[in-house]
mmCIF file of C-alpha atoms in Angstrom:
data_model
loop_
_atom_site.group_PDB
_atom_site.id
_atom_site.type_symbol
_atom_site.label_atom_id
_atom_site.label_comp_id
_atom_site.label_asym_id
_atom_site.label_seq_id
_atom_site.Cartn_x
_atom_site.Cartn_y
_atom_site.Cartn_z
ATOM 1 C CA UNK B 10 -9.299 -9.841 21.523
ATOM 2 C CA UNK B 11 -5.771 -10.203 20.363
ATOM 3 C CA UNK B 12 -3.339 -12.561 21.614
ATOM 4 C CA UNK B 13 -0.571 -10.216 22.015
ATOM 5 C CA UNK B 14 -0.118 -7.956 24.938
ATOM 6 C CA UNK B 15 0.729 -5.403 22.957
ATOM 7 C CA UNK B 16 -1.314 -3.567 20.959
ATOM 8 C CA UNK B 17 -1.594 -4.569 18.006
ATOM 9 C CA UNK B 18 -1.369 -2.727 14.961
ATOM 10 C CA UNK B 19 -2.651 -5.196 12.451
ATOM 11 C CA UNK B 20 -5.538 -6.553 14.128
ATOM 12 C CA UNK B 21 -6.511 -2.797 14.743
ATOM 13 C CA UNK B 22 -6.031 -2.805 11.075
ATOM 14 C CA UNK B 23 -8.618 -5.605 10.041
ATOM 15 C CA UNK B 24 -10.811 -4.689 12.410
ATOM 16 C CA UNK B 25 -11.019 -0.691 10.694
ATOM 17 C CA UNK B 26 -11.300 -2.532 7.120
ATOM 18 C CA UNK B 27 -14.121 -4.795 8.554
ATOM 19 C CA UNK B 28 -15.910 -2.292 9.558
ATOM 20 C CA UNK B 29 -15.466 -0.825 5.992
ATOM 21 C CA UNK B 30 -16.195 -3.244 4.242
ATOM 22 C CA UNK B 31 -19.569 -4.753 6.006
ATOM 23 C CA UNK B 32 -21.284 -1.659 4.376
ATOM 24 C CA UNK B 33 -23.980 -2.541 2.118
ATOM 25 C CA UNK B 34 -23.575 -0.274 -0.976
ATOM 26 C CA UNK B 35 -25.686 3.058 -0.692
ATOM 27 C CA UNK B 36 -24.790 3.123 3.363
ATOM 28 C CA UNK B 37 -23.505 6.912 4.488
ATOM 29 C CA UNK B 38 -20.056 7.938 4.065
ATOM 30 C CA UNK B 39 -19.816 8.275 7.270
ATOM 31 C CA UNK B 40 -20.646 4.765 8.036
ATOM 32 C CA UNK B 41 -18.032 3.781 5.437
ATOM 33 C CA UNK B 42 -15.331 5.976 5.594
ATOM 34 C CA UNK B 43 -15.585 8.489 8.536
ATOM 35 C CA UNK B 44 -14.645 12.350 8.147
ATOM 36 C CA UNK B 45 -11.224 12.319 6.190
ATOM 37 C CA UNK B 46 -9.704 15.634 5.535
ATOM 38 C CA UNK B 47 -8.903 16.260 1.817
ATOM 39 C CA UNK B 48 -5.572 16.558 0.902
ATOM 40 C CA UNK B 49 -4.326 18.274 -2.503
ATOM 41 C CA UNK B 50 -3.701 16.018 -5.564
ATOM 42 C CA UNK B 51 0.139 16.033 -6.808
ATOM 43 C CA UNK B 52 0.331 18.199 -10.231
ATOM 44 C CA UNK B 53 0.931 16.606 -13.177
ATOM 45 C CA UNK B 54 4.155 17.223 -14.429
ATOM 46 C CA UNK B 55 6.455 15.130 -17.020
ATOM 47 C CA UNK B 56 7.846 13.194 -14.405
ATOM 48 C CA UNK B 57 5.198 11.500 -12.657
ATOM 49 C CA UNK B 58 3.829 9.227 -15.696
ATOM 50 C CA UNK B 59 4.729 5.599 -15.130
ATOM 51 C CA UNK B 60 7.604 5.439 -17.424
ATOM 52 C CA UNK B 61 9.892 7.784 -15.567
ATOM 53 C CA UNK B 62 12.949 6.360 -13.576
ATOM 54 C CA UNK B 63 13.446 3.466 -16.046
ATOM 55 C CA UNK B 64 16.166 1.661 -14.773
ATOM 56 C CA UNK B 65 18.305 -0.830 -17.391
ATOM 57 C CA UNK B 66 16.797 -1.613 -20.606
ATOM 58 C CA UNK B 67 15.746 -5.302 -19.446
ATOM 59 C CA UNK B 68 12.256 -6.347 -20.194
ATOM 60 C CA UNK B 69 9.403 -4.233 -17.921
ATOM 61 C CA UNK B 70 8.812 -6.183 -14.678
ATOM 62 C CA UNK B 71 5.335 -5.314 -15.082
ATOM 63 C CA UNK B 72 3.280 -7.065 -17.359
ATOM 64 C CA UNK B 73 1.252 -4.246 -19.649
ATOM 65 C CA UNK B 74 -2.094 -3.656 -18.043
ATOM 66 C CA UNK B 75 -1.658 -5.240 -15.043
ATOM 67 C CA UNK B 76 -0.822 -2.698 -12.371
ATOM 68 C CA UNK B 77 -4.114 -1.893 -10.387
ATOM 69 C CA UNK B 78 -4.603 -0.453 -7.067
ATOM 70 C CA UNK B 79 -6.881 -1.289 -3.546
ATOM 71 C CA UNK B 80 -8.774 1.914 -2.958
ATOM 72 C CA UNK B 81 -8.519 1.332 0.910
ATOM 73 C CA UNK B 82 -5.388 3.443 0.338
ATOM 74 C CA UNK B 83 -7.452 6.053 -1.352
ATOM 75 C CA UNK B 84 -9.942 5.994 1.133
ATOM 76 C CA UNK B 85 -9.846 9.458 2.482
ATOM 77 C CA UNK B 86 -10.024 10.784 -1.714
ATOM 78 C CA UNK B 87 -13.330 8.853 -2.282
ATOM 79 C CA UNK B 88 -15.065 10.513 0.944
ATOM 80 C CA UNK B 89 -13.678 13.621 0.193
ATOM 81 C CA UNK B 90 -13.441 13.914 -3.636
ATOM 82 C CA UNK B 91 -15.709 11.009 -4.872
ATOM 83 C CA UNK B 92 -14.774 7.832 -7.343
ATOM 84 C CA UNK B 93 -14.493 10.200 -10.543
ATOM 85 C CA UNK B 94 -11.672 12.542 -9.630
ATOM 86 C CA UNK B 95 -9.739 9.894 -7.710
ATOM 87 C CA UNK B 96 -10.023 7.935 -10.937
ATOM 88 C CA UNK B 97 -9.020 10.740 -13.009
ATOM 89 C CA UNK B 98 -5.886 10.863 -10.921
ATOM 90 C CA UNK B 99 -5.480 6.989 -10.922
ATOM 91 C CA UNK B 100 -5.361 7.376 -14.981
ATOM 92 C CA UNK B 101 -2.795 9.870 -14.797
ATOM 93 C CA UNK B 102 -0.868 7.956 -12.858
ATOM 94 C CA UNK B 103 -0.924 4.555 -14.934
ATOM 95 C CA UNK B 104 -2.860 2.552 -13.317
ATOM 96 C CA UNK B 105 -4.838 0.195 -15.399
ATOM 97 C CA UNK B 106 -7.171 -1.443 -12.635
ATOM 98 C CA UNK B 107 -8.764 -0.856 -9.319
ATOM 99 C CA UNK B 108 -9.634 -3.353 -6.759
ATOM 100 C CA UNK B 109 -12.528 -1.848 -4.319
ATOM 101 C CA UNK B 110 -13.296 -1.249 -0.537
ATOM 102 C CA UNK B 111 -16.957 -0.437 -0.706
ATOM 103 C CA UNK B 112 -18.559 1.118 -3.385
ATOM 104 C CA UNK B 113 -20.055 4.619 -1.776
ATOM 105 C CA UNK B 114 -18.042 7.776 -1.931
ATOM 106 C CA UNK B 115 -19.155 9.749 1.060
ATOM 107 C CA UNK B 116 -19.717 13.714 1.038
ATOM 108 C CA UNK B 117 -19.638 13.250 -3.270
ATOM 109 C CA UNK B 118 -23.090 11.747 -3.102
ATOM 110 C CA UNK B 119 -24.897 8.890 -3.589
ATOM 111 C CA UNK B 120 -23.774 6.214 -6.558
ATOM 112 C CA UNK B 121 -24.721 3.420 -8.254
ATOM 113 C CA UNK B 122 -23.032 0.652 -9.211
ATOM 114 C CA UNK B 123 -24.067 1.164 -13.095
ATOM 115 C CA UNK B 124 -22.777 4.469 -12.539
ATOM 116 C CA UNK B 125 -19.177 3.269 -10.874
ATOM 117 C CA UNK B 126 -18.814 0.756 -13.201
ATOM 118 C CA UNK B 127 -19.428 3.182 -15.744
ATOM 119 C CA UNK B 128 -16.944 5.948 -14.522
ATOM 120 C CA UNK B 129 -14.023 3.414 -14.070
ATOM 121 C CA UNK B 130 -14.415 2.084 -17.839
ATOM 122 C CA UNK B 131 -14.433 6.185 -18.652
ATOM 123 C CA UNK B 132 -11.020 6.659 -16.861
ATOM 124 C CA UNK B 133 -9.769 3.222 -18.632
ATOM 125 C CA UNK B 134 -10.082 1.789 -15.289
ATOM 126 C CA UNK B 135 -10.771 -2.428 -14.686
ATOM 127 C CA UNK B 136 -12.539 -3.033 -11.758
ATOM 128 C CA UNK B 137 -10.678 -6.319 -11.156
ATOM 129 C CA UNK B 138 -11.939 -6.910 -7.602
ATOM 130 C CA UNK B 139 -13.459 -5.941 -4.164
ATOM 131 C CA UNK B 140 -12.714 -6.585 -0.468
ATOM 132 C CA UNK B 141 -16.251 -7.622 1.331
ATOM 133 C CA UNK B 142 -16.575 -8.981 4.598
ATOM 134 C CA UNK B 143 -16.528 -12.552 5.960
ATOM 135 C CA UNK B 144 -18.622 -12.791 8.696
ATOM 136 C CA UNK B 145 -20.856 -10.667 11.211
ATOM 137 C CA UNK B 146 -23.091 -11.525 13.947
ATOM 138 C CA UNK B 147 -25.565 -9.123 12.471
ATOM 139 C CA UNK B 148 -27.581 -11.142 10.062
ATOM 140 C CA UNK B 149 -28.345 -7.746 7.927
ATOM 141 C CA UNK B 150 -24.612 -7.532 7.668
ATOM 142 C CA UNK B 151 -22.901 -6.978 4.067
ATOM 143 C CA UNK B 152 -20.686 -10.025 4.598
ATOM 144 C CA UNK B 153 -20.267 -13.585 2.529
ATOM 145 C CA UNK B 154 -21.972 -15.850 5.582
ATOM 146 C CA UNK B 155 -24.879 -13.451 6.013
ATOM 147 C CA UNK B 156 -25.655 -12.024 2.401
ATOM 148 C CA UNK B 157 -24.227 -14.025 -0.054
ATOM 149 C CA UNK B 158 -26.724 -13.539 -2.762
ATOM 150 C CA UNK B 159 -26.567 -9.586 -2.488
ATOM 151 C CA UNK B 160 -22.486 -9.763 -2.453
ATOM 152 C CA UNK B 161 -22.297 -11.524 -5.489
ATOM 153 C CA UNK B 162 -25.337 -9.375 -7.066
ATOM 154 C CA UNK B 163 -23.380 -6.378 -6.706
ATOM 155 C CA UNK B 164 -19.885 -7.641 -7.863
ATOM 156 C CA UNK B 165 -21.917 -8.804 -11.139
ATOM 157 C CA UNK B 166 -23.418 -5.792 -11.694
ATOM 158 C CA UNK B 167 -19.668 -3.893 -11.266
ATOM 159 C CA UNK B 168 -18.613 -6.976 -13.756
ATOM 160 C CA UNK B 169 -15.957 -7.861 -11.381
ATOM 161 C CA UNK B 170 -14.017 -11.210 -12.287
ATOM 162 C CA UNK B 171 -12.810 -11.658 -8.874
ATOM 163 C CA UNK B 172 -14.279 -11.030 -5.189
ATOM 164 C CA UNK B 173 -12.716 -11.943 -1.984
ATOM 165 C CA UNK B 174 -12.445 -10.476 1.768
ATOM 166 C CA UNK B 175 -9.711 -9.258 3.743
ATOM 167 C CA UNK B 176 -10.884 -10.985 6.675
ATOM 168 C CA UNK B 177 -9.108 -14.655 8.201
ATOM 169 C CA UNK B 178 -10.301 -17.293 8.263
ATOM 170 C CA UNK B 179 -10.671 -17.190 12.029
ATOM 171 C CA UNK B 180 -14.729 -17.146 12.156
ATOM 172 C CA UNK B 181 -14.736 -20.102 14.494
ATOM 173 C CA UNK B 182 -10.915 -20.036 16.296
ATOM 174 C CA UNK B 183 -7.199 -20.831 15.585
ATOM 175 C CA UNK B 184 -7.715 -25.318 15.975
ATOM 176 C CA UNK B 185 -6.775 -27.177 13.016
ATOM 177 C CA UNK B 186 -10.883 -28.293 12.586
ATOM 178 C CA UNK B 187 -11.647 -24.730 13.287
ATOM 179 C CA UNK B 188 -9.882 -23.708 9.939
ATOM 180 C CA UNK B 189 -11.209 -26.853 8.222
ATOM 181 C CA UNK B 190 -14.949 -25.142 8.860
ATOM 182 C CA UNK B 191 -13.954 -22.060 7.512
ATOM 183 C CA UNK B 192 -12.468 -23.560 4.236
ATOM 184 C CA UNK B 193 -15.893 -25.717 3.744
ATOM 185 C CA UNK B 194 -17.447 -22.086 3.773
ATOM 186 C CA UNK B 195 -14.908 -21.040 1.511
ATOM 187 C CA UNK B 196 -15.269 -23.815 -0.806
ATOM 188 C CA UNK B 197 -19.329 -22.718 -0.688
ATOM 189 C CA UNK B 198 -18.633 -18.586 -1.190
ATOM 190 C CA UNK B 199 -16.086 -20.153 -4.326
ATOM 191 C CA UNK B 200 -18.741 -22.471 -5.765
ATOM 192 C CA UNK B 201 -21.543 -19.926 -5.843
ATOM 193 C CA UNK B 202 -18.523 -17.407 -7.326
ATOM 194 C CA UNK B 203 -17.928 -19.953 -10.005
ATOM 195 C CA UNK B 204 -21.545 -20.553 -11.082
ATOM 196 C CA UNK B 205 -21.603 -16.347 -11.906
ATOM 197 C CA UNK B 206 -18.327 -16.632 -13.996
ATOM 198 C CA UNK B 207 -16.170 -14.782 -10.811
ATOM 199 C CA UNK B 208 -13.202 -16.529 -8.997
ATOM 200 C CA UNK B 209 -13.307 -16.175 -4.969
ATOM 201 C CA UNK B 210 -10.414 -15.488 -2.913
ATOM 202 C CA UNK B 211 -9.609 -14.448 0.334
ATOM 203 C CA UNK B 212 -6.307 -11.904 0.852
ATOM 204 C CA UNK B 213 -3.678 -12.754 3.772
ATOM 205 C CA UNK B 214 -2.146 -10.689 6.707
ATOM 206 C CA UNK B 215 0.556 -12.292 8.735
ATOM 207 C CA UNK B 216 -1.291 -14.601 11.361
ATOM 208 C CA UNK B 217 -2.464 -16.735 9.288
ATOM 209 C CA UNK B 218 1.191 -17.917 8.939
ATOM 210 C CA UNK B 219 0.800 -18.473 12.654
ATOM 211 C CA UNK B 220 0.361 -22.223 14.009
ATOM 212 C CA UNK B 221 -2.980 -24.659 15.010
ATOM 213 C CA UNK B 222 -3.734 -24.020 18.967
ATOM 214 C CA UNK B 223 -4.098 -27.226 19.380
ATOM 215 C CA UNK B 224 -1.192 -28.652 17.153
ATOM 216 C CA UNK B 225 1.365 -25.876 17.214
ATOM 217 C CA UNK B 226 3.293 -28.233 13.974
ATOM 218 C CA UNK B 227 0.527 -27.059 11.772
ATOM 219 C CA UNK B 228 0.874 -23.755 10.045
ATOM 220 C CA UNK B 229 -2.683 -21.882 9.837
ATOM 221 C CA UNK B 230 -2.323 -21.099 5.953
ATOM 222 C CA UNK B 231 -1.127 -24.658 5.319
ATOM 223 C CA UNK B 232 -4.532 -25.807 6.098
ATOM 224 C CA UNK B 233 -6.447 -23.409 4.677
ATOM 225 C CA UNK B 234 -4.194 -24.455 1.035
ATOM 226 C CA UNK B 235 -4.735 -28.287 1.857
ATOM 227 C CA UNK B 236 -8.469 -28.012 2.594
ATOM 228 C CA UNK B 237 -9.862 -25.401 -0.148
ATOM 229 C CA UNK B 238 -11.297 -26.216 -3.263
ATOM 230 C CA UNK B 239 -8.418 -25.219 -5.934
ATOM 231 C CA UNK B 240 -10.826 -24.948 -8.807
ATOM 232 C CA UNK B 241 -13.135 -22.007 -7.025
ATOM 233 C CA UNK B 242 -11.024 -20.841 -3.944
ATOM 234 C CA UNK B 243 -8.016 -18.294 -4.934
ATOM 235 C CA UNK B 244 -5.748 -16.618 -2.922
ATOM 236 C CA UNK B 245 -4.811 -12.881 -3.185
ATOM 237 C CA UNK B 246 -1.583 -12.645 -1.581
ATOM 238 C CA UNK B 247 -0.491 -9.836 0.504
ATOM 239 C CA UNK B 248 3.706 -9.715 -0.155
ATOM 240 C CA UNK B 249 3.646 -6.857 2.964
ATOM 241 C CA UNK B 250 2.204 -9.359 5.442
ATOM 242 C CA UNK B 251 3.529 -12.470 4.306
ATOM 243 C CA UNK B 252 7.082 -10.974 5.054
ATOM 244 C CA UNK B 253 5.789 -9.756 8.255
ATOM 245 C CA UNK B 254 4.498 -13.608 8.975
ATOM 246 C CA UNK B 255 7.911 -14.791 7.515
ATOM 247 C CA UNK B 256 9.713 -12.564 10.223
ATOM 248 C CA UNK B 257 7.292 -13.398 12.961
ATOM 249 C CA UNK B 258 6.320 -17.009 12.619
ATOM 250 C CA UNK B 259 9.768 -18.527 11.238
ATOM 251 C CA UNK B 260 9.535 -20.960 15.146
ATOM 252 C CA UNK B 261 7.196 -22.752 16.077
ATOM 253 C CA UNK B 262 5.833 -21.914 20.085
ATOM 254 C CA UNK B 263 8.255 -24.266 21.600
ATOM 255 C CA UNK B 264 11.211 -22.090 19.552
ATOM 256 C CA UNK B 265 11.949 -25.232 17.051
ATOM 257 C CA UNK B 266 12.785 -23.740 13.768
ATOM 258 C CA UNK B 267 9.988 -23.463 10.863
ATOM 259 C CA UNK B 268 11.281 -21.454 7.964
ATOM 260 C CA UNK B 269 9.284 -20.349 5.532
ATOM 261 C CA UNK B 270 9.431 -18.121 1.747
ATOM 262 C CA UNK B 271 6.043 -16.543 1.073
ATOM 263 C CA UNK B 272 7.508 -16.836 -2.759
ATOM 264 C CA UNK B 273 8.005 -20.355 -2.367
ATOM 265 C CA UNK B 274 4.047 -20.901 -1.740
ATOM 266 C CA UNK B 275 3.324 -18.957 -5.175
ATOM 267 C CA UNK B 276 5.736 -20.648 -7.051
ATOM 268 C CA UNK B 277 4.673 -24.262 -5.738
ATOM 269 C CA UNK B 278 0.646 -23.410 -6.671
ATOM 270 C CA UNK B 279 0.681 -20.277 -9.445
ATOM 271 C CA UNK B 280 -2.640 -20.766 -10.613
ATOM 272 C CA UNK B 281 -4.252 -20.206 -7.065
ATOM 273 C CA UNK B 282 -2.773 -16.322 -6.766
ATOM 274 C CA UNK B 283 -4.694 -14.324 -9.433
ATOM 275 C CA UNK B 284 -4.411 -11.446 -7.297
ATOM 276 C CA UNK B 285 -1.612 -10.050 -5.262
ATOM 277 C CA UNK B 286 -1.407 -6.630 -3.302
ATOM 278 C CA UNK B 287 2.379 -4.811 -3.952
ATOM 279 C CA UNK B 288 2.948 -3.482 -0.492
ATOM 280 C CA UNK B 289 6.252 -2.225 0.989
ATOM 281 C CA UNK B 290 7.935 -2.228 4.147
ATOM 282 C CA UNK B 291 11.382 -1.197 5.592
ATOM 283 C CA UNK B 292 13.171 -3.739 7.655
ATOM 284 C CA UNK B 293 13.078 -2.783 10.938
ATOM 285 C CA UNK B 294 13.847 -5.971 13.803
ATOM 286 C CA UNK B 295 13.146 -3.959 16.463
ATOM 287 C CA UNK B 296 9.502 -4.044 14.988
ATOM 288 C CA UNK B 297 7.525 -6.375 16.366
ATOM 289 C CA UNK B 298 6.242 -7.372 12.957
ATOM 290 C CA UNK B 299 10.060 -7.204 11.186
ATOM 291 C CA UNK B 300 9.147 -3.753 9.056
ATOM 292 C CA UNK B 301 7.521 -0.558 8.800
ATOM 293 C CA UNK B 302 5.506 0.056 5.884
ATOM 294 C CA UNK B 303 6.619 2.384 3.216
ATOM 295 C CA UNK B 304 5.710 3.794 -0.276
ATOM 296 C CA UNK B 305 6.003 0.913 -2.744
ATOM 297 C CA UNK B 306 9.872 1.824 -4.012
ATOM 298 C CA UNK B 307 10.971 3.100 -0.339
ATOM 299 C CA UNK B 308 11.244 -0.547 1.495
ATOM 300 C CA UNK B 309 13.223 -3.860 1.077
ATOM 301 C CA UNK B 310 10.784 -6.029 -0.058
ATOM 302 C CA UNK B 311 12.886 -6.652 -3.262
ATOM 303 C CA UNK B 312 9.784 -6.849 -5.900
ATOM 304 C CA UNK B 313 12.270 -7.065 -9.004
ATOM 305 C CA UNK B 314 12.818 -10.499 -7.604
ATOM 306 C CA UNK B 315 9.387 -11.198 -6.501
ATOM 307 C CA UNK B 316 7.333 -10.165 -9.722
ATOM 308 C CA UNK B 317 9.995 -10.997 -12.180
ATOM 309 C CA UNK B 318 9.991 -14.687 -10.372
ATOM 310 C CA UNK B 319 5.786 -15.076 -11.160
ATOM 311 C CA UNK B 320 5.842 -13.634 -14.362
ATOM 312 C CA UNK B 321 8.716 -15.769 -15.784
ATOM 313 C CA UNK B 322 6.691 -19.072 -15.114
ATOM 314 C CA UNK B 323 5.716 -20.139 -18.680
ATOM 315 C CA UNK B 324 2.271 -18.891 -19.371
ATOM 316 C CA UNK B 325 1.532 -16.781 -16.318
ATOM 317 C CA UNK B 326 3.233 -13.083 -17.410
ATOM 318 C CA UNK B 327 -0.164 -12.221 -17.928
ATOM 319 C CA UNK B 328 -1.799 -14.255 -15.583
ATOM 320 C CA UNK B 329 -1.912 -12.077 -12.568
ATOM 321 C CA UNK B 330 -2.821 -8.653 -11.239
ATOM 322 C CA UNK B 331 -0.841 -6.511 -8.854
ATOM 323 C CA UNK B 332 -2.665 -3.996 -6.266
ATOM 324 C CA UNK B 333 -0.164 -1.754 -5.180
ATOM 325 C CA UNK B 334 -1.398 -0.813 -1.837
ATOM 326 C CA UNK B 335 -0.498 1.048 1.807
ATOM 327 C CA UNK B 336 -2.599 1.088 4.551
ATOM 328 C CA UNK B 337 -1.948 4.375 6.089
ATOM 329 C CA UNK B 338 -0.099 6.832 3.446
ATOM 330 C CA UNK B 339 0.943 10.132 4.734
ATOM 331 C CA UNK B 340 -0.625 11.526 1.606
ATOM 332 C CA UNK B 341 -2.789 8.442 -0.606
ATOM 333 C CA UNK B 342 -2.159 10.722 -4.216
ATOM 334 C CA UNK B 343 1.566 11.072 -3.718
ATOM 335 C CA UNK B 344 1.842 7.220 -2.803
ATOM 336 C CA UNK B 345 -0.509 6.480 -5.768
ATOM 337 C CA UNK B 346 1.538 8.167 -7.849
ATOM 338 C CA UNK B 347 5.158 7.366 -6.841
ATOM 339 C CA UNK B 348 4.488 3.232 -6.399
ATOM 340 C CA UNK B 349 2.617 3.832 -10.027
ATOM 341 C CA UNK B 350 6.213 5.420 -11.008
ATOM 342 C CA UNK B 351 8.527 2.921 -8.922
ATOM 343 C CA UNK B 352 6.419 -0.630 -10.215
ATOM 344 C CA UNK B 353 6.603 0.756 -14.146
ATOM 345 C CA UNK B 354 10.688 1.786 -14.213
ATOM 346 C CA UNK B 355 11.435 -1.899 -12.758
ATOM 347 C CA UNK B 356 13.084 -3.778 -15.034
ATOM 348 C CA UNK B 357 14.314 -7.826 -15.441
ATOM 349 C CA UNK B 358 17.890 -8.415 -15.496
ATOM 350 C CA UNK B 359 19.499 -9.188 -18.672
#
């Protein structure tokens, strides 16, 4: 139960994704992905490829190759369409890589994992990484804690280099030895990760920027930094719902300042965000959470600053991957295809 007497639009949000994602692969569509209605796919025309819009003739924000996208955002396409023509579109588009959300596509048929690893490499496609569960209290679930073995089965046989989950680390409460238990389980999902050449990491929304029940000093996500194995636990940062912790959690309980830049934690530890998801959000501080999420290009999350800031570190341009990503779309092609357009025209300042 949330916190908040409000409703609450992000836990409604990990809650739909966890659902999602504790889907073994081969389970229904429906199971996965419920009856989404199909929407048309934009036509191609000159100016949707990822070069239009250039703007300045700085060097490309973007690092070549490195622009991938979650398919929770395409989620209604898969059910609908299947993997191959929303990866046919994806190509178009300019995206290089694709980071999953279950691995069934619905009213398309059944697929195997040979087959949608297969049909991403076709559609020059890197499956980079997948969102999987954390926990269940069903012990048939498709989650880390209760099918460890079988997650990491499938993201070998997908050749993944990275899988994570979506879920916080909130398995056992919000205490400051609560989150120490759930970074000893994510130092042992990272060390059986390791040992089949993969990197685990677990992707952010904003309360875990929140502060320790019990010692309302701590931040959340400063333990879960201080007590995780570096060498096999990564982080995949969500920019979106950092800001949104940024605007929500900058006081403590008692109202006693606590200022934060989610930048600032990238920039202190690089090599623990291999993965980030590009997510957008207009300001909006009559919001609850600070913004309302937007196309990537439409918001104020200034990601010339952000990107350029990562990528300038000596030896980490190509170092990273960036998931554009929105969790409700009004229509998932056209915001495939205009944060594709918006991400490739940035450009550094000279």
């Amino acid at each position: 139960m949330s916190r908040f007497s409000q409703p609450d639009p992000e836990l409604g949000h990990r809650l739909s994704r966890r659902g999602m994602l504790g889907v073994a692969a081969g389970a229904t569509a429906a199971a996965l992905l419920g009856a989404a209605a199909p929407a048309a796919a934009a036509p191609a025309t000159a100016s949707t490829g990822p070069a239009s819009g250039a703007k300045g003739r700085g060097r490309p924000v973007l690092p070549p190759g490195r622009l991938g996208i979650q398919l929770y955002s395409l989620r209604d396409k898969v059910s609908t369409l299947g993997f191959g023509p929303v990866f046919a579109e994806l190509e178009r588009y300019g995206y290089d890589e694709v980071e999953f959300a279950g691995y069934t596509q619905g009213s398309a048929g059944p697929i195997t994992l040979a087959q949608l690893k297969r049909l991403a490499r076709n559609h020059g496609l890197n499956p980079i990484g997948s969102h999987v569960g954390y926990y269940s209290s069903d012990p048939a679930a498709y989650t880390f804690a209760q099918n460890l073995t079988k997650v990491l089965d499938d993201a070998q046989a997908l050749g993944l280099k990275h899988i994570g989950t979506a879920a916080g680390p909130f398995r056992y409460g919000s205490t400051v030895d609560a989150w120490k238990r759930a970074a000893e389980d994510f130092n042992t999902y990272g060390a059986a990760a390791k040992a089949r050449g993969m990197k685990f990491y677990q992707h952010n929304h904003s309360e875990e920027f929140s502060f320790a029940t019990d010692n309302p000093k701590v931040r959340l996500y400063d333990i879960l930094l201080k007590e995780t194995d570096p060498d096999p636990v990564y982080l995949e940062m969500d920019i979106y719902w950092a800001y949104v912790g940024q605007f929500r959690f900058s006081k403590r309980p008692d109202g006693t300042p606590a200022p934060f830049e989610p930048l600032n934690y990238v920039l202190r530890q690089p090599d623990r965000y291999p993965l980030f998801h590009v997510k957008d959000g207009e300001s909006d501080p009559s919001n609850p959470y600070g913004y309302r999420m937007t196309d990537v290009g439409d918001g104020d999350i200034d990601y010339q600053r952000f990107i350029s800031a990562v990528t300038r570190l000596r030896g980490h341009r190509m170092a990273h991957h960036w998931q554009a990503e929105h969790d409700n779309p009004a229509e998932s092609f056209t915001f495939a295809r205009r944060s594709s357009a918006h991400l490739h025209s940035l450009r550094e300042k000279c």
